[in-house]
Each structure stands twice: as structure tokens, then as C-alpha cells.
Amino acid sequence: MDSATSETHTASETRTPLGASADNGLKLVVVGGFGAGKTTMVRSVSEIRPLNTEETMTQAGEGVDDLNGVRGKTATTVAFDFGRITLDERNVLYLFGAPGQERFWFLWDRLFSGTLGAVVLVDTRRIDDSWYAIDRLERHGTPFIVACNDFGGPTFTPQQIREALDLDPHVPLVNCDARSRESSKIVLITLVEHIKELYAGQARAPRQELV
């Protein structure tokens, strides 16, 4: 799933120019375990031809990367994926996909710099792979939501997934198909709405006066 999309862009969509009036860039990051579908999500929703740093997987990586459940995967991201979505004349959304293997996690802190929020993409067949992403985001204080990518495996109730990930009740949990542009858009809209609610709550909170 991490290498194909079910909806293709037209030639005009892949070459959408950035408007001269755009002056506000908003950064979101897609993180998650190895093979969870991060590259696929960036590809499916980006209005431009995405930049990616995929390399062919070799036998040398078999002793390093956990391939359980993703034996059919032939390429992997070694730095980051990058896509773009124009929100309006002045606002542009920049979408970064983080590498999933543990040996590339050192890149995450730099990717999180200046990030408005994040999507934690979860493969429920390998749910333990999501722990590191959630822990790092919580340590950075970065708002995030959790999106369960549909790989056609066993289904779990939202409560089962929340308990497995020890999610706070306020963290949104959604299902998605990362291959689908519409499904990926819903995920990003959910994240943006979550961020807006968090900032609105902070604005309503009473200020403490210094004595």
C-alpha cells in the first residue's frame, strides 16, 4: 500500500503553480511505523508531484528492519516525503512524511520543528510501531490525531485501539484509506479542526495575574 494510490492526478494537478499572493505556509507532518502508508497519503493528497526520497529495499536491511506484516514492501523512505496543498490565495499547507524505520528516527526532531500538528498513521497489524511516534509528539507538545489505515486486516473497535495506544480521550481517532485522496483530505481536515479547537481553548482559558 505504501507505493500506490487508487486515485491519480491529472497533468494540470501535478503542475499546479504556487500563487504569487501566497505568503503563509502551514506545516503538517505524517508520522507512523514502517510501512504504515505515509508516502501513499502524501502522494494521494498533494496537488503537486510529491518530492520523495524512496530507495529500493535490499537484503542488507532485512537484519535491521522489522518486515513482519510488510513482506511485499520493495521501497522505503530514507529522509522525508513532501507535498503541497493550496488552501486559499494566501495560505498554503506543506505536508511532510517522516521515515518509519527506527534507524531514521533521528530525523524526526528536525521535521517536527515549526510543525503545526501531525497525523499518526497506524497499521493495526503492527500497532506497537505507533508508540514511538506518539511519545515523541507528546514530548514536543505537538497536537496530533491518530488515523488507522485500512489494510484489510482484522478490525478493532475504537475503544480497543485507544486502549492499545493509551490515547487521551481528547485525541481524535479516525479510519482512513491512505490511497484515497478524499479519505486523506478528511484526515487532514480532522487534524486542522483539532488544532483550531486546542488554540480556541487556550484563548478562552483565564490568564493568571502576576502578584
PDB file of C-alpha atoms in Angstrom:
ATOM      1  CA  MET A   1       0.000   0.000   0.000  1.00  0.00           C
ATOM      2  CA  ASP A   2       2.877   2.343   0.620  1.00  0.00           C
ATOM      3  CA  SER A   3       3.724   2.715  -3.046  1.00  0.00           C
ATOM      4  CA  ALA A   4       0.495   3.151  -4.980  1.00  0.00           C
ATOM      5  CA  THR A   5      -2.572   5.344  -4.975  1.00  0.00           C
ATOM      6  CA  SER A   6      -6.102   4.489  -6.092  1.00  0.00           C
ATOM      7  CA  GLU A   7      -6.739   7.999  -7.440  1.00  0.00           C
ATOM      8  CA  THR A   8      -4.371   9.600  -9.951  1.00  0.00           C
ATOM      9  CA  HIS A   9      -3.839  13.320 -10.523  1.00  0.00           C
ATOM     10  CA  THR A  10      -4.213  14.936 -13.927  1.00  0.00           C
ATOM     11  CA  ALA A  11      -1.237  16.613 -15.569  1.00  0.00           C
ATOM     12  CA  SER A  12      -2.528  20.059 -14.569  1.00  0.00           C
ATOM     13  CA  GLU A  13      -2.912  18.955 -10.951  1.00  0.00           C
ATOM     14  CA  THR A  14       0.685  17.748 -10.715  1.00  0.00           C
ATOM     15  CA  ARG A  15       1.992  21.080 -12.007  1.00  0.00           C
ATOM     16  CA  THR A  16      -0.171  23.496 -10.013  1.00  0.00           C
ATOM     17  CA  PRO A  17       1.883  26.699  -9.615  1.00  0.00           C
ATOM     18  CA  LEU A  18       2.089  28.453  -6.269  1.00  0.00           C
ATOM     19  CA  GLY A  19       0.136  31.709  -6.372  1.00  0.00           C
ATOM     20  CA  ALA A  20       2.128  34.929  -6.074  1.00  0.00           C
ATOM     21  CA  SER A  21      -0.179  36.095  -3.259  1.00  0.00           C
ATOM     22  CA  ALA A  22       0.537  33.068  -1.038  1.00  0.00           C
ATOM     23  CA  ASP A  23       2.524  34.259   1.950  1.00  0.00           C
ATOM     24  CA  ASN A  24       1.552  31.960   4.823  1.00  0.00           C
ATOM     25  CA  GLY A  25       2.929  28.409   4.904  1.00  0.00           C
ATOM     26  CA  LEU A  26       1.436  25.915   7.363  1.00  0.00           C
ATOM     27  CA  LYS A  27       3.388  22.738   8.098  1.00  0.00           C
ATOM     28  CA  LEU A  28       1.887  19.344   8.951  1.00  0.00           C
ATOM     29  CA  VAL A  29       3.732  16.049   9.388  1.00  0.00           C
ATOM     30  CA  VAL A  30       2.602  12.459   8.791  1.00  0.00           C
ATOM     31  CA  VAL A  31       4.384  10.004  11.090  1.00  0.00           C
ATOM     32  CA  GLY A  32       3.968   6.372  11.972  1.00  0.00           C
ATOM     33  CA  GLY A  33       5.539   2.955  11.789  1.00  0.00           C
ATOM     34  CA  PHE A  34       7.384   1.301   8.937  1.00  0.00           C
ATOM     35  CA  GLY A  35       5.019   0.608   6.016  1.00  0.00           C
ATOM     36  CA  ALA A  36       2.004   2.349   7.584  1.00  0.00           C
ATOM     37  CA  GLY A  37       1.239   4.280   4.368  1.00  0.00           C
ATOM     38  CA  LYS A  38       2.810   7.684   4.989  1.00  0.00           C
ATOM     39  CA  THR A  39       4.274   8.068   1.492  1.00  0.00           C
ATOM     40  CA  THR A  40       0.987   6.932  -0.014  1.00  0.00           C
ATOM     41  CA  MET A  41      -1.001   9.529   1.943  1.00  0.00           C
ATOM     42  CA  VAL A  42       1.303  12.377   0.893  1.00  0.00           C
ATOM     43  CA  ARG A  43       1.090  11.242  -2.730  1.00  0.00           C
ATOM     44  CA  SER A  44      -2.668  10.874  -2.720  1.00  0.00           C
ATOM     45  CA  VAL A  45      -3.479  14.324  -1.352  1.00  0.00           C
ATOM     46  CA  SER A  46      -0.722  16.573  -2.743  1.00  0.00           C
ATOM     47  CA  GLU A  47      -1.671  18.961  -5.554  1.00  0.00           C
ATOM     48  CA  ILE A  48       1.875  18.820  -6.950  1.00  0.00           C
ATOM     49  CA  ARG A  49       4.044  15.897  -7.913  1.00  0.00           C
ATOM     50  CA  PRO A  50       5.380  14.981  -4.445  1.00  0.00           C
ATOM     51  CA  LEU A  51       9.043  15.008  -3.603  1.00  0.00           C
ATOM     52  CA  ASN A  52      10.064  11.708  -2.087  1.00  0.00           C
ATOM     53  CA  THR A  53      13.275  10.015  -1.060  1.00  0.00           C
ATOM     54  CA  GLU A  54      12.317   6.387  -1.568  1.00  0.00           C
ATOM     55  CA  GLU A  55      15.062   3.859  -2.127  1.00  0.00           C
ATOM     56  CA  THR A  56      14.844   0.216  -3.106  1.00  0.00           C
ATOM     57  CA  MET A  57      14.989  -2.122  -0.132  1.00  0.00           C
ATOM     58  CA  THR A  58      17.850  -4.634  -0.199  1.00  0.00           C
ATOM     59  CA  GLN A  59      18.733  -7.808   1.661  1.00  0.00           C
ATOM     60  CA  ALA A  60      21.127  -5.786   3.816  1.00  0.00           C
ATOM     61  CA  GLY A  61      18.154  -4.170   5.556  1.00  0.00           C
ATOM     62  CA  GLU A  62      16.424  -7.440   6.437  1.00  0.00           C
ATOM     63  CA  GLY A  63      18.501  -7.865   9.576  1.00  0.00           C
ATOM     64  CA  VAL A  64      17.795  -4.278  10.659  1.00  0.00           C
ATOM     65  CA  ASP A  65      14.172  -3.529   9.740  1.00  0.00           C
ATOM     66  CA  ASP A  66      11.199  -5.473  11.098  1.00  0.00           C
ATOM     67  CA  LEU A  67       9.426  -6.740   7.969  1.00  0.00           C
ATOM     68  CA  ASN A  68       6.726  -8.684   9.775  1.00  0.00           C
ATOM     69  CA  GLY A  69       3.445  -7.888   8.021  1.00  0.00           C
ATOM     70  CA  VAL A  70       5.105  -5.860   5.227  1.00  0.00           C
ATOM     71  CA  ARG A  71       6.996  -8.550   3.322  1.00  0.00           C
ATOM     72  CA  GLY A  72       5.726  -7.208  -0.008  1.00  0.00           C
ATOM     73  CA  LYS A  73       7.254  -3.768   0.525  1.00  0.00           C
ATOM     74  CA  THR A  74      10.027  -3.058  -2.021  1.00  0.00           C
ATOM     75  CA  ALA A  75      10.914   0.611  -1.337  1.00  0.00           C
ATOM     76  CA  THR A  76      11.257   2.783   1.737  1.00  0.00           C
ATOM     77  CA  THR A  77      11.581   6.464   2.621  1.00  0.00           C
ATOM     78  CA  VAL A  78      15.074   7.372   3.829  1.00  0.00           C
ATOM     79  CA  ALA A  79      14.628  11.103   4.530  1.00  0.00           C
ATOM     80  CA  PHE A  80      11.120  12.511   4.056  1.00  0.00           C
ATOM     81  CA  ASP A  81       8.242  12.950   1.617  1.00  0.00           C
ATOM     82  CA  PHE A  82       6.953  16.401   0.711  1.00  0.00           C
ATOM     83  CA  GLY A  83       3.651  17.570  -0.759  1.00  0.00           C
ATOM     84  CA  ARG A  84       1.659  20.794  -1.012  1.00  0.00           C
ATOM     85  CA  ILE A  85      -1.985  21.838  -0.782  1.00  0.00           C
ATOM     86  CA  THR A  86      -3.231  25.369  -1.546  1.00  0.00           C
ATOM     87  CA  LEU A  87      -5.884  26.352   0.996  1.00  0.00           C
ATOM     88  CA  ASP A  88      -6.695  29.801  -0.421  1.00  0.00           C
ATOM     89  CA  GLU A  89      -4.939  32.742  -2.090  1.00  0.00           C
ATOM     90  CA  ARG A  90      -2.730  33.441   0.919  1.00  0.00           C
ATOM     91  CA  ASN A  91      -2.421  30.132   2.774  1.00  0.00           C
ATOM     92  CA  VAL A  92      -0.542  27.023   1.677  1.00  0.00           C
ATOM     93  CA  LEU A  93      -0.274  23.717   3.519  1.00  0.00           C
ATOM     94  CA  TYR A  94       3.067  21.916   3.372  1.00  0.00           C
ATOM     95  CA  LEU A  95       2.864  18.202   4.144  1.00  0.00           C
ATOM     96  CA  PHE A  96       5.890  16.174   5.245  1.00  0.00           C
ATOM     97  CA  GLY A  97       6.003  12.387   5.558  1.00  0.00           C
ATOM     98  CA  ALA A  98       8.536  11.078   8.075  1.00  0.00           C
ATOM     99  CA  PRO A  99      10.577   7.881   7.566  1.00  0.00           C
ATOM    100  CA  GLY A 100       9.270   4.919   9.518  1.00  0.00           C
ATOM    101  CA  GLN A 101      12.309   2.752  10.290  1.00  0.00           C
ATOM    102  CA  GLU A 102      13.897   3.125  13.692  1.00  0.00           C
ATOM    103  CA  ARG A 103      17.310   3.856  12.144  1.00  0.00           C
ATOM    104  CA  PHE A 104      15.909   7.073  10.613  1.00  0.00           C
ATOM    105  CA  TRP A 105      14.047   8.340  13.684  1.00  0.00           C
ATOM    106  CA  PHE A 106      16.844  10.805  14.438  1.00  0.00           C
ATOM    107  CA  LEU A 107      15.407  12.914  11.583  1.00  0.00           C
ATOM    108  CA  TRP A 108      12.043  13.344  13.292  1.00  0.00           C
ATOM    109  CA  ASP A 109      13.015  16.124  15.692  1.00  0.00           C
ATOM    110  CA  ARG A 110      14.076  18.310  12.781  1.00  0.00           C
ATOM    111  CA  LEU A 111      10.876  17.546  10.886  1.00  0.00           C
ATOM    112  CA  PHE A 112       8.812  18.480  13.944  1.00  0.00           C
ATOM    113  CA  SER A 113      10.422  21.934  14.095  1.00  0.00           C
ATOM    114  CA  GLY A 114       7.794  24.548  13.192  1.00  0.00           C
ATOM    115  CA  THR A 115       5.097  21.911  12.781  1.00  0.00           C
ATOM    116  CA  LEU A 116       1.507  22.976  13.416  1.00  0.00           C
ATOM    117  CA  GLY A 117       0.321  19.410  14.000  1.00  0.00           C
ATOM    118  CA  ALA A 118       0.753  15.786  12.997  1.00  0.00           C
ATOM    119  CA  VAL A 119      -1.092  12.711  11.785  1.00  0.00           C
ATOM    120  CA  VAL A 120      -0.032   9.429  13.398  1.00  0.00           C
ATOM    121  CA  LEU A 121      -0.790   6.824  10.741  1.00  0.00           C
ATOM    122  CA  VAL A 122      -1.410   3.410  12.271  1.00  0.00           C
ATOM    123  CA  ASP A 123      -1.302  -0.071  10.766  1.00  0.00           C
ATOM    124  CA  THR A 124      -3.411  -2.080  13.222  1.00  0.00           C
ATOM    125  CA  ARG A 125      -1.475  -5.235  12.263  1.00  0.00           C
ATOM    126  CA  ARG A 126       1.638  -3.573  13.758  1.00  0.00           C
ATOM    127  CA  ILE A 127       0.133  -1.282  16.353  1.00  0.00           C
ATOM    128  CA  ASP A 128       3.220  -1.330  18.586  1.00  0.00           C
ATOM    129  CA  ASP A 129       5.069   0.599  15.853  1.00  0.00           C
ATOM    130  CA  SER A 130       2.975   3.661  16.725  1.00  0.00           C
ATOM    131  CA  TRP A 131       4.274   4.053  20.276  1.00  0.00           C
ATOM    132  CA  TYR A 132       7.416   5.971  19.386  1.00  0.00           C
ATOM    133  CA  ALA A 133       5.579   8.492  17.195  1.00  0.00           C
ATOM    134  CA  ILE A 134       3.014   9.259  19.890  1.00  0.00           C
ATOM    135  CA  ASP A 135       5.694   9.545  22.567  1.00  0.00           C
ATOM    136  CA  ARG A 136       7.819  11.959  20.512  1.00  0.00           C
ATOM    137  CA  LEU A 137       4.845  14.167  19.642  1.00  0.00           C
ATOM    138  CA  GLU A 138       3.743  14.326  23.260  1.00  0.00           C
ATOM    139  CA  ARG A 139       7.288  15.249  24.325  1.00  0.00           C
ATOM    140  CA  HIS A 140       7.361  18.031  21.728  1.00  0.00           C
ATOM    141  CA  GLY A 141       3.889  19.235  22.753  1.00  0.00           C
ATOM    142  CA  THR A 142       2.746  18.881  19.133  1.00  0.00           C
ATOM    143  CA  PRO A 143      -1.012  18.445  18.560  1.00  0.00           C
ATOM    144  CA  PHE A 144      -1.846  15.229  16.733  1.00  0.00           C
ATOM    145  CA  ILE A 145      -4.611  12.889  15.677  1.00  0.00           C
ATOM    146  CA  VAL A 146      -4.496   9.143  15.007  1.00  0.00           C
ATOM    147  CA  ALA A 147      -5.624   7.683  11.673  1.00  0.00           C
ATOM    148  CA  CYS A 148      -5.945   3.914  11.217  1.00  0.00           C
ATOM    149  CA  ASN A 149      -5.018   2.965   7.660  1.00  0.00           C
ATOM    150  CA  ASP A 150      -7.147   0.229   6.112  1.00  0.00           C
ATOM    151  CA  PHE A 151      -5.031  -2.758   5.107  1.00  0.00           C
ATOM    152  CA  GLY A 152      -7.965  -5.162   5.079  1.00  0.00           C
ATOM    153  CA  GLY A 153      -6.824  -6.969   8.214  1.00  0.00           C
ATOM    154  CA  PRO A 154      -8.696  -7.695  11.462  1.00  0.00           C
ATOM    155  CA  THR A 155     -10.979  -4.901  12.616  1.00  0.00           C
ATOM    156  CA  PHE A 156     -10.851  -3.408  16.090  1.00  0.00           C
ATOM    157  CA  THR A 157     -13.249  -1.130  17.873  1.00  0.00           C
ATOM    158  CA  PRO A 158     -12.172   2.476  18.502  1.00  0.00           C
ATOM    159  CA  GLN A 159     -12.082   1.704  22.221  1.00  0.00           C
ATOM    160  CA  GLN A 160      -9.732  -1.250  21.673  1.00  0.00           C
ATOM    161  CA  ILE A 161      -7.377   0.933  19.636  1.00  0.00           C
ATOM    162  CA  ARG A 162      -7.485   3.741  22.197  1.00  0.00           C
ATOM    163  CA  GLU A 163      -6.636   1.313  24.969  1.00  0.00           C
ATOM    164  CA  ALA A 164      -3.822  -0.282  22.948  1.00  0.00           C
ATOM    165  CA  LEU A 165      -2.286   3.146  22.261  1.00  0.00           C
ATOM    166  CA  ASP A 166      -3.197   4.606  25.664  1.00  0.00           C
ATOM    167  CA  LEU A 167      -4.702   7.615  23.878  1.00  0.00           C
ATOM    168  CA  ASP A 168      -6.032  10.594  25.779  1.00  0.00           C
ATOM    169  CA  PRO A 169      -9.798  10.994  25.272  1.00  0.00           C
ATOM    170  CA  HIS A 170      -9.339  14.363  23.541  1.00  0.00           C
ATOM    171  CA  VAL A 171      -7.139  12.923  20.741  1.00  0.00           C
ATOM    172  CA  PRO A 172      -9.296  12.309  17.633  1.00  0.00           C
ATOM    173  CA  LEU A 173      -9.238   8.785  16.183  1.00  0.00           C
ATOM    174  CA  VAL A 174     -10.369   8.175  12.591  1.00  0.00           C
ATOM    175  CA  ASN A 175     -10.261   5.408   9.999  1.00  0.00           C
ATOM    176  CA  CYS A 176      -8.862   6.077   6.544  1.00  0.00           C
ATOM    177  CA  ASP A 177      -7.606   4.666   3.276  1.00  0.00           C
ATOM    178  CA  ALA A 178      -4.320   6.438   2.552  1.00  0.00           C
ATOM    179  CA  ARG A 179      -4.649   5.582  -1.158  1.00  0.00           C
ATOM    180  CA  SER A 180      -7.781   7.718  -1.443  1.00  0.00           C
ATOM    181  CA  ARG A 181      -7.440  11.460  -1.913  1.00  0.00           C
ATOM    182  CA  GLU A 182     -10.844  12.137  -0.365  1.00  0.00           C
ATOM    183  CA  SER A 183     -10.116   9.936   2.642  1.00  0.00           C
ATOM    184  CA  SER A 184      -6.728  11.593   3.191  1.00  0.00           C
ATOM    185  CA  LYS A 185      -8.329  15.037   2.918  1.00  0.00           C
ATOM    186  CA  ILE A 186     -10.786  14.108   5.665  1.00  0.00           C
ATOM    187  CA  VAL A 187      -7.860  13.092   7.878  1.00  0.00           C
ATOM    188  CA  LEU A 188      -6.128  16.451   7.352  1.00  0.00           C
ATOM    189  CA  ILE A 189      -9.372  18.382   7.915  1.00  0.00           C
ATOM    190  CA  THR A 190      -9.858  16.482  11.182  1.00  0.00           C
ATOM    191  CA  LEU A 191      -6.341  17.457  12.261  1.00  0.00           C
ATOM    192  CA  VAL A 192      -6.818  21.140  11.388  1.00  0.00           C
ATOM    193  CA  GLU A 193     -10.148  21.253  13.248  1.00  0.00           C
ATOM    194  CA  HIS A 194      -8.495  19.621  16.266  1.00  0.00           C
ATOM    195  CA  ILE A 195      -5.722  22.228  16.233  1.00  0.00           C
ATOM    196  CA  LYS A 196      -8.282  25.043  15.987  1.00  0.00           C
ATOM    197  CA  GLU A 197     -10.176  23.667  18.984  1.00  0.00           C
ATOM    198  CA  LEU A 198      -6.973  23.433  21.030  1.00  0.00           C
ATOM    199  CA  TYR A 199      -5.967  27.024  20.265  1.00  0.00           C
ATOM    200  CA  ALA A 200      -9.509  28.269  20.898  1.00  0.00           C
ATOM    201  CA  GLY A 201      -9.477  26.522  24.286  1.00  0.00           C
ATOM    202  CA  GLN A 202      -6.173  28.152  25.172  1.00  0.00           C
ATOM    203  CA  ALA A 203      -7.544  31.570  24.198  1.00  0.00           C
ATOM    204  CA  ARG A 204     -10.591  31.074  26.446  1.00  0.00           C
ATOM    205  CA  ALA A 205      -8.534  29.950  29.429  1.00  0.00           C
ATOM    206  CA  PRO A 206      -8.342  32.659  32.149  1.00  0.00           C
ATOM    207  CA  ARG A 207      -4.964  34.343  32.446  1.00  0.00           C
ATOM    208  CA  GLN A 208      -3.155  34.181  35.746  1.00  0.00           C
ATOM    209  CA  GLU A 209      -2.196  37.590  37.063  1.00  0.00           C
ATOM    210  CA  LEU A 210       1.316  38.062  38.392  1.00  0.00           C
ATOM    211  CA  VAL A 211       1.416  39.149  42.023  1.00  0.00           C
TER     212      VAL A 211
END
